[in-house]
Short mmCIF file of C-alpha atoms and ligand atoms in Angstrom, two decimals:
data_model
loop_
_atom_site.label_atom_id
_atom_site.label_comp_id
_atom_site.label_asym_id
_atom_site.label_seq_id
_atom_site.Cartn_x
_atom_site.Cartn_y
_atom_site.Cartn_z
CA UNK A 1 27.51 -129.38 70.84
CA UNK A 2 29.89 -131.73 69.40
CA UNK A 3 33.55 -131.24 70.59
CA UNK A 4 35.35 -132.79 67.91
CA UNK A 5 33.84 -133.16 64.52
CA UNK A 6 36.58 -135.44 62.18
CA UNK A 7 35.00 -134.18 58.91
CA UNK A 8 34.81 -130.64 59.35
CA UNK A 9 33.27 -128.19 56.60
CA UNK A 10 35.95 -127.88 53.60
CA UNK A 11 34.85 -127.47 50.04
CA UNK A 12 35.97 -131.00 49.44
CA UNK A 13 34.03 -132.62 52.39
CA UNK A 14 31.10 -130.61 51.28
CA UNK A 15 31.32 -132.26 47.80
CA UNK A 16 31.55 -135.61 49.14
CA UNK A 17 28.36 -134.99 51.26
CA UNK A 18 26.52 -133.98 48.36
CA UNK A 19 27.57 -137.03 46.14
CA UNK A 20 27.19 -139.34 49.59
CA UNK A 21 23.34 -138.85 49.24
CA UNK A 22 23.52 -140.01 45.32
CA UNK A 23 25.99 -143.39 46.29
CA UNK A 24 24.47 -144.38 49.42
CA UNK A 25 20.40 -144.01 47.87
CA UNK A 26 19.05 -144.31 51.98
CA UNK A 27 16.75 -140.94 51.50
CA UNK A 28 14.98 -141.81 48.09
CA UNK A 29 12.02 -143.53 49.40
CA UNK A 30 11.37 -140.24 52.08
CA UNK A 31 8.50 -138.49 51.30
CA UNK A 32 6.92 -135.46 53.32
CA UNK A 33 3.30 -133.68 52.48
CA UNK A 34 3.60 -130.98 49.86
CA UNK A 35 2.37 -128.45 52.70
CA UNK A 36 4.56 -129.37 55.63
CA UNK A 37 6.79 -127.33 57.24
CA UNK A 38 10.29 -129.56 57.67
CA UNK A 39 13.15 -128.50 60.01
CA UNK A 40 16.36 -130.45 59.40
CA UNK A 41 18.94 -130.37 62.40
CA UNK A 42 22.74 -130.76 61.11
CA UNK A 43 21.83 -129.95 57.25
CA UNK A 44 25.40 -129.55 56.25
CA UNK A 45 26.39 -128.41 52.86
CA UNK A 46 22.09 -128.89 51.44
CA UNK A 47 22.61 -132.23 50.12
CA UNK A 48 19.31 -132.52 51.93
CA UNK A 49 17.26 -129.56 49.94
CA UNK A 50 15.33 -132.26 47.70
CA UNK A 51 13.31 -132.11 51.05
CA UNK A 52 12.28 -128.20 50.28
CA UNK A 53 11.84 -129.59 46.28
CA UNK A 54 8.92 -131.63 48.23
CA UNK A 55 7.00 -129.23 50.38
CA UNK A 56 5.66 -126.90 46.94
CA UNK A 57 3.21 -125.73 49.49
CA UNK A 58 5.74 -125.72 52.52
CA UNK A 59 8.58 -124.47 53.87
CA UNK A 60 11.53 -125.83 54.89
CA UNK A 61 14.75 -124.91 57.88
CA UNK A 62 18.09 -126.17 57.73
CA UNK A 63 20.32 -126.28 60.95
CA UNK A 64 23.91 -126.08 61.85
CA UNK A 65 26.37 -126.06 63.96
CA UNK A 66 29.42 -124.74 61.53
CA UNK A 67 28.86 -121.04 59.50
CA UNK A 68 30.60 -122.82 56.47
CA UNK A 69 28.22 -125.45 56.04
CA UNK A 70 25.08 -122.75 56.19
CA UNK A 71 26.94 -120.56 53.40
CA UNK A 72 27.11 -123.55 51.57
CA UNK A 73 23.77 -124.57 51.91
CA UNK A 74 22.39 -121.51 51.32
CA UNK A 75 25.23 -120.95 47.99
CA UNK A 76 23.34 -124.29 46.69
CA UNK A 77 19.64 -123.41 47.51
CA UNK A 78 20.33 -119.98 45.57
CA UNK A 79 21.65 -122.45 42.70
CA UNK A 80 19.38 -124.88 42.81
CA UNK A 81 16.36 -121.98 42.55
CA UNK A 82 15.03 -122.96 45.49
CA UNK A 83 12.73 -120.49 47.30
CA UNK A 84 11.20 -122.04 50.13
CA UNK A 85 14.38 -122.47 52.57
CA UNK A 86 16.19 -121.08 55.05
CA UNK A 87 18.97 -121.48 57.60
CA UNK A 88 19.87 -121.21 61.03
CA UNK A 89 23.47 -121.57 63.01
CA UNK A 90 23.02 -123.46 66.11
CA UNK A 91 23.76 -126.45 67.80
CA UNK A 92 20.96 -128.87 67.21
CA UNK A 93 20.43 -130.01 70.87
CA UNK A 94 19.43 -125.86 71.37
CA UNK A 95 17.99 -124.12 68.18
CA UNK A 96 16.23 -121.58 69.58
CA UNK A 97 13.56 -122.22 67.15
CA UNK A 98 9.77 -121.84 67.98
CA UNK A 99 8.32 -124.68 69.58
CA UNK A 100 5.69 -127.06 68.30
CA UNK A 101 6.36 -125.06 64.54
CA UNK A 102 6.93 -128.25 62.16
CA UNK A 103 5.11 -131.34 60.92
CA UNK A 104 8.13 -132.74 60.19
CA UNK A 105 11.56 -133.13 61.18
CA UNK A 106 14.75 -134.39 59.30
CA UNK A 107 18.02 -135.76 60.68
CA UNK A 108 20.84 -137.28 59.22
CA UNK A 109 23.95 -138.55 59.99
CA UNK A 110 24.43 -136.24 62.59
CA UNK A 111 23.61 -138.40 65.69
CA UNK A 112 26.70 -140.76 65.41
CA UNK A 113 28.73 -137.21 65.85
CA UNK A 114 27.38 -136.35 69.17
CA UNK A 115 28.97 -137.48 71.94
CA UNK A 116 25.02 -137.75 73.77
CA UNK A 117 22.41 -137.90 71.14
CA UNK A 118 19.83 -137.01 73.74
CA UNK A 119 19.62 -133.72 73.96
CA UNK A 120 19.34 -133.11 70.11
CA UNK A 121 16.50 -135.90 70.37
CA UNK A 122 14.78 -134.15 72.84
CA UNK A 123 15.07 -130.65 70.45
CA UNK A 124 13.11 -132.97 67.89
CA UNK A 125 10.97 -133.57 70.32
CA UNK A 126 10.03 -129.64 71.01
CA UNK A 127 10.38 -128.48 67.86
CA UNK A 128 7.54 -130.54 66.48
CA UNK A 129 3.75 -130.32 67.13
CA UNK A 130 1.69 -132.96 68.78
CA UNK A 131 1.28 -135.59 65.79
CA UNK A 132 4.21 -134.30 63.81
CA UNK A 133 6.81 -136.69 62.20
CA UNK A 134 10.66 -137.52 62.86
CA UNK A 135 13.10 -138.94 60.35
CA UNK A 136 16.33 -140.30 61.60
CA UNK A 137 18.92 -141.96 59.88
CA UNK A 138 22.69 -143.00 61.02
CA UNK A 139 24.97 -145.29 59.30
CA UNK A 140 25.72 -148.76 61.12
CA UNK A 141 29.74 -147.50 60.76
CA UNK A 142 31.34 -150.66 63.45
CA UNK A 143 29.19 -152.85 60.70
CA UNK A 144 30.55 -151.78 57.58
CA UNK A 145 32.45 -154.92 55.86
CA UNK A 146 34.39 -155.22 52.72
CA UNK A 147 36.54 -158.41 51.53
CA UNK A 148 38.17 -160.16 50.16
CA UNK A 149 42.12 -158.12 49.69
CA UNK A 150 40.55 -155.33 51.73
CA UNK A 151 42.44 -156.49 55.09
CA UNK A 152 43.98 -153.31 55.73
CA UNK A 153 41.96 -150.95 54.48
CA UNK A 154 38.88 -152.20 56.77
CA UNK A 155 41.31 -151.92 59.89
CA UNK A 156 42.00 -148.47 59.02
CA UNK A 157 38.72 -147.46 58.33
CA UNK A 158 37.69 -149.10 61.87
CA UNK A 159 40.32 -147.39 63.48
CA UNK A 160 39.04 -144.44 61.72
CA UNK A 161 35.33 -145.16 62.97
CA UNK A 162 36.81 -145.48 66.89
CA UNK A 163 39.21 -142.33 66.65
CA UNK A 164 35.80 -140.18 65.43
CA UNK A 165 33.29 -141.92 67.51
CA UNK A 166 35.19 -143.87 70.34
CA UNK A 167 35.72 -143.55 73.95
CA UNK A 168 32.81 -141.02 74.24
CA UNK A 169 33.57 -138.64 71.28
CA UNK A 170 30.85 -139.45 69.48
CA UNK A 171 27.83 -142.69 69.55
CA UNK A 172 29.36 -145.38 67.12
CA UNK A 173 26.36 -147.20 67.92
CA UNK A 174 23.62 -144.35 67.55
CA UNK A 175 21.95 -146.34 64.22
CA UNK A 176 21.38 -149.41 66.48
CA UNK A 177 20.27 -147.16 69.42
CA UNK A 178 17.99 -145.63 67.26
CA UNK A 179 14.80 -147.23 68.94
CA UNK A 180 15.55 -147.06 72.38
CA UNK A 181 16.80 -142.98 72.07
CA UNK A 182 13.61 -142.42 70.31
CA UNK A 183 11.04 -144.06 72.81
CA UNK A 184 12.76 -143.00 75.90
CA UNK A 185 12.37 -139.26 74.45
CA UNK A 186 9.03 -140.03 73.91
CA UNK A 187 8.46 -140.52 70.91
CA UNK A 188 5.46 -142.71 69.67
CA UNK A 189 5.18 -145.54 66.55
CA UNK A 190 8.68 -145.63 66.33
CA UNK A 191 9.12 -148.06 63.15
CA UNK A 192 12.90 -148.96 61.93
CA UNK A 193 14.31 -149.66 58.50
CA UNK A 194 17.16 -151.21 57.62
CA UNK A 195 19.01 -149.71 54.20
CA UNK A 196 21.65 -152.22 53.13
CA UNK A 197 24.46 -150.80 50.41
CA UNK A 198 25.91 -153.35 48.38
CA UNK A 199 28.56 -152.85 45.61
CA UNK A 200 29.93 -156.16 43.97
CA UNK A 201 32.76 -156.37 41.68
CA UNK A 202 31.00 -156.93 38.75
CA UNK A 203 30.10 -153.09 38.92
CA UNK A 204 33.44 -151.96 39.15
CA UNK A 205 32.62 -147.83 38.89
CA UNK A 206 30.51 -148.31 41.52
CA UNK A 207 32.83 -150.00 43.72
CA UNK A 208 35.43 -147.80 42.82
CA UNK A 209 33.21 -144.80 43.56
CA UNK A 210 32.72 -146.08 47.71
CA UNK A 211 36.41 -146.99 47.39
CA UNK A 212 37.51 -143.09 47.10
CA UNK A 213 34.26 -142.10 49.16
CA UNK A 214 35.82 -144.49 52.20
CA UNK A 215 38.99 -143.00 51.88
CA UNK A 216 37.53 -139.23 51.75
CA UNK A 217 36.30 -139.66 55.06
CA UNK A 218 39.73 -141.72 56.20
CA UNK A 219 41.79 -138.76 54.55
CA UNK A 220 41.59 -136.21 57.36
CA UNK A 221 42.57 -138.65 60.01
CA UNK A 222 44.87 -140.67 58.46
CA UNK A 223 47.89 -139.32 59.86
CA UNK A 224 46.46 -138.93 63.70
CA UNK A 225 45.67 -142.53 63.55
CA UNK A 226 48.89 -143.55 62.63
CA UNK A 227 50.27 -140.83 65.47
CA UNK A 228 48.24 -142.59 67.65
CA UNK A 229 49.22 -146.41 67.24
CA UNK A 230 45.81 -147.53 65.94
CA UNK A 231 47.15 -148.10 62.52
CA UNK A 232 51.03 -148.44 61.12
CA UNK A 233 52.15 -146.43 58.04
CA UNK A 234 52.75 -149.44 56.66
CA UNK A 235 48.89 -150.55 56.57
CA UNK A 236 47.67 -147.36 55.92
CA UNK A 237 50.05 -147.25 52.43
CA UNK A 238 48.85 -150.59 51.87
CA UNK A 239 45.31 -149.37 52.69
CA UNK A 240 45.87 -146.84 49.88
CA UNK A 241 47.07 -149.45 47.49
CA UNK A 242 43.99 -151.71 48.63
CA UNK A 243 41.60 -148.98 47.85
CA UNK A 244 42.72 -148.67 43.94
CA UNK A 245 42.20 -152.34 43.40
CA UNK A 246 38.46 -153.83 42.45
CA UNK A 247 38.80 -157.47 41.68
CA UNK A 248 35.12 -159.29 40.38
CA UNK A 249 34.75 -161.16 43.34
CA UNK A 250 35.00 -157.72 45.48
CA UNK A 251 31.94 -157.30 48.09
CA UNK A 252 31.22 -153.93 49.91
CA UNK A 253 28.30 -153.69 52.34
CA UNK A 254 27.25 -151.15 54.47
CA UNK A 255 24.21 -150.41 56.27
CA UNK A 256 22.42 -147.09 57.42
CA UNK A 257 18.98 -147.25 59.29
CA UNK A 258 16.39 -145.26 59.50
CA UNK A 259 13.94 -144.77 62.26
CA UNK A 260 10.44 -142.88 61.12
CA UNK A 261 8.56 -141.54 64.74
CA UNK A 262 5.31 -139.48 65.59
CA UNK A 263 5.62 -136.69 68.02
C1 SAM B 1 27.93 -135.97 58.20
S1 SAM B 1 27.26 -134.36 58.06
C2 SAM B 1 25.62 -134.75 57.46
C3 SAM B 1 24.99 -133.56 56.81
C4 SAM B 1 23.57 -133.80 56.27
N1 SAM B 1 22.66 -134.21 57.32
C5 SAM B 1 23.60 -134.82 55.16
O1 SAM B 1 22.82 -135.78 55.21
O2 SAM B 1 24.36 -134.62 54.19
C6 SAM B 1 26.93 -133.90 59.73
C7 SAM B 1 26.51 -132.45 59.85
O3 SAM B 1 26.00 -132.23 61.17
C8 SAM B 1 26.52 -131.02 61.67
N2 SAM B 1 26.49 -131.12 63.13
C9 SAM B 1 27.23 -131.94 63.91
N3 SAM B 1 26.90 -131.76 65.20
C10 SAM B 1 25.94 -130.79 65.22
C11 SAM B 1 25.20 -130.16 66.26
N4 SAM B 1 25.38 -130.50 67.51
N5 SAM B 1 24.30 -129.22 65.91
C12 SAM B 1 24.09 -128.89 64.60
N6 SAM B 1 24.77 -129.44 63.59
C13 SAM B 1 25.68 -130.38 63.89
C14 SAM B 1 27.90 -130.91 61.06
O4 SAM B 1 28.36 -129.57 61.05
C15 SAM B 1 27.67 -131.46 59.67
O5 SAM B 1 27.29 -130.46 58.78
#
């Protein structure tokens, strides 16, 4: 199970999950059959449920580790009218579901959290039959880039990346490790696709929008890192003032991939 999770399950960071899935667009082109049965391991707050919108013949199973993130998942699937779903507590790396009982399997951004992404991988592995499919995607975080006047705020968010994910807390690199975790698990046809997110100046609201989303996910941190010397106050107040400016010659990129695997 993870031991320290940076983002924990607030009602804020469960709103900024949801709208994550809208900015970032890395799950529209994922399609399952109509009549599969889909487990998703670290499901958070349901920003995933389009999946159960898909199976109108299937089911679907949502997993995690934290109790508020299943209430809120399950708050949203009663919202959203959504009949076909239903949730589990439990670390992903030890679900304690039924072996061999999905076609497919959905993961996101949960892999960079873990301090050893194997075990969960190896869950995937037993929780879907002979034949059945795995979805993976993690966010290239050490990649992300934004320029130019954006100095301190990408040093913060950096510093922000290696406090999470660094020195063994979690697997910075899990999105590029992608293939290797996959095929040493076992997996077969292990294809990767890279999803690049770019936001230019010249669509300020956009920019704006990963602007506050960057410094959502900086928020909770923010003081630790200055507490512990990765950052000054200094550049994370100028961070602050960096992240209400979008000039037209402002470029954002970030980049998520997403590894598609047969069982
Ligand atoms: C960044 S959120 C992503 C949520 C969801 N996959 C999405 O795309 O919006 C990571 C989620 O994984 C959950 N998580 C982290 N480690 C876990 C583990 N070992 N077992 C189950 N869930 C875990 C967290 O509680 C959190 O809800």
């Amino acid at each position: 199970m993870t031991k320290f999770y940076s983002l924990g399950d607030s009602e804020s960071e469960q709103k900024r999950l949801l709208r994550q899935i809208d900015l970032y667009g890395d799950t529209r082109g994922v399609a399952f059959g109509a009549a599969n049965r889909v487990v998703e391991l670290g499901c958070g707050a349901g920003a995933n449920l389009w999946i159960a919108r898909q199976l109108s013949e299937g089911s679907y199973v949502g997993v995690d580790v934290r109790q508020g993130q299943i209430d809120a998942a399950r708050r949203r699937t009663r919202d959203l009218g959504i009949g076909n779903a239903e949730f589990q507590l439990a670390d992903a790396a030890e679900t304690g579901l039924k072996a061999g009982d999905f076609d497919a399997l959905f993961c996101r951004c949960v892999l960079i959290h873990q301090p050893d992404p194997r075990p969960i991988v190896t869950e995937a592995q037993r929780l879907l039959r002979p034949g059945g499919r795995g979805v993976f995607i993690e966010p290239d975080g050490p990649n992300h880039y934004m320029a130019p006047g954006k100095e301190a705020l990408m040093k913060v968010f950096h510093a922000r990346t290696h406090y999470a994910y660094g020195d063994g807390r979690g697997s910075p690199g899990a999105a590029r490790n992608l293939y290797p975790l996959l095929v040493n698990a076992g997996f077969k046809d292990v294809t990767l696709t890279p999803h690049v997110i770019v936001a230019t100046g010249d669509d300020a609201d956009c920019c704006r929008a990963f602007l506050r989303h960057w410094m959502e996910i900086i928020a909770p941190v923010a003081d630790a890192l200055v507490a512990e010397g990765l950052i000054t106050s200094r550049e994370l107040k100028q961070a602050l003032r960096e992240a209400e400016t979008v000039k037209p010659d402002l470029f954002i990129c970030h980049t998520m991939w997403q590894a598609d695997a047969t069982r």
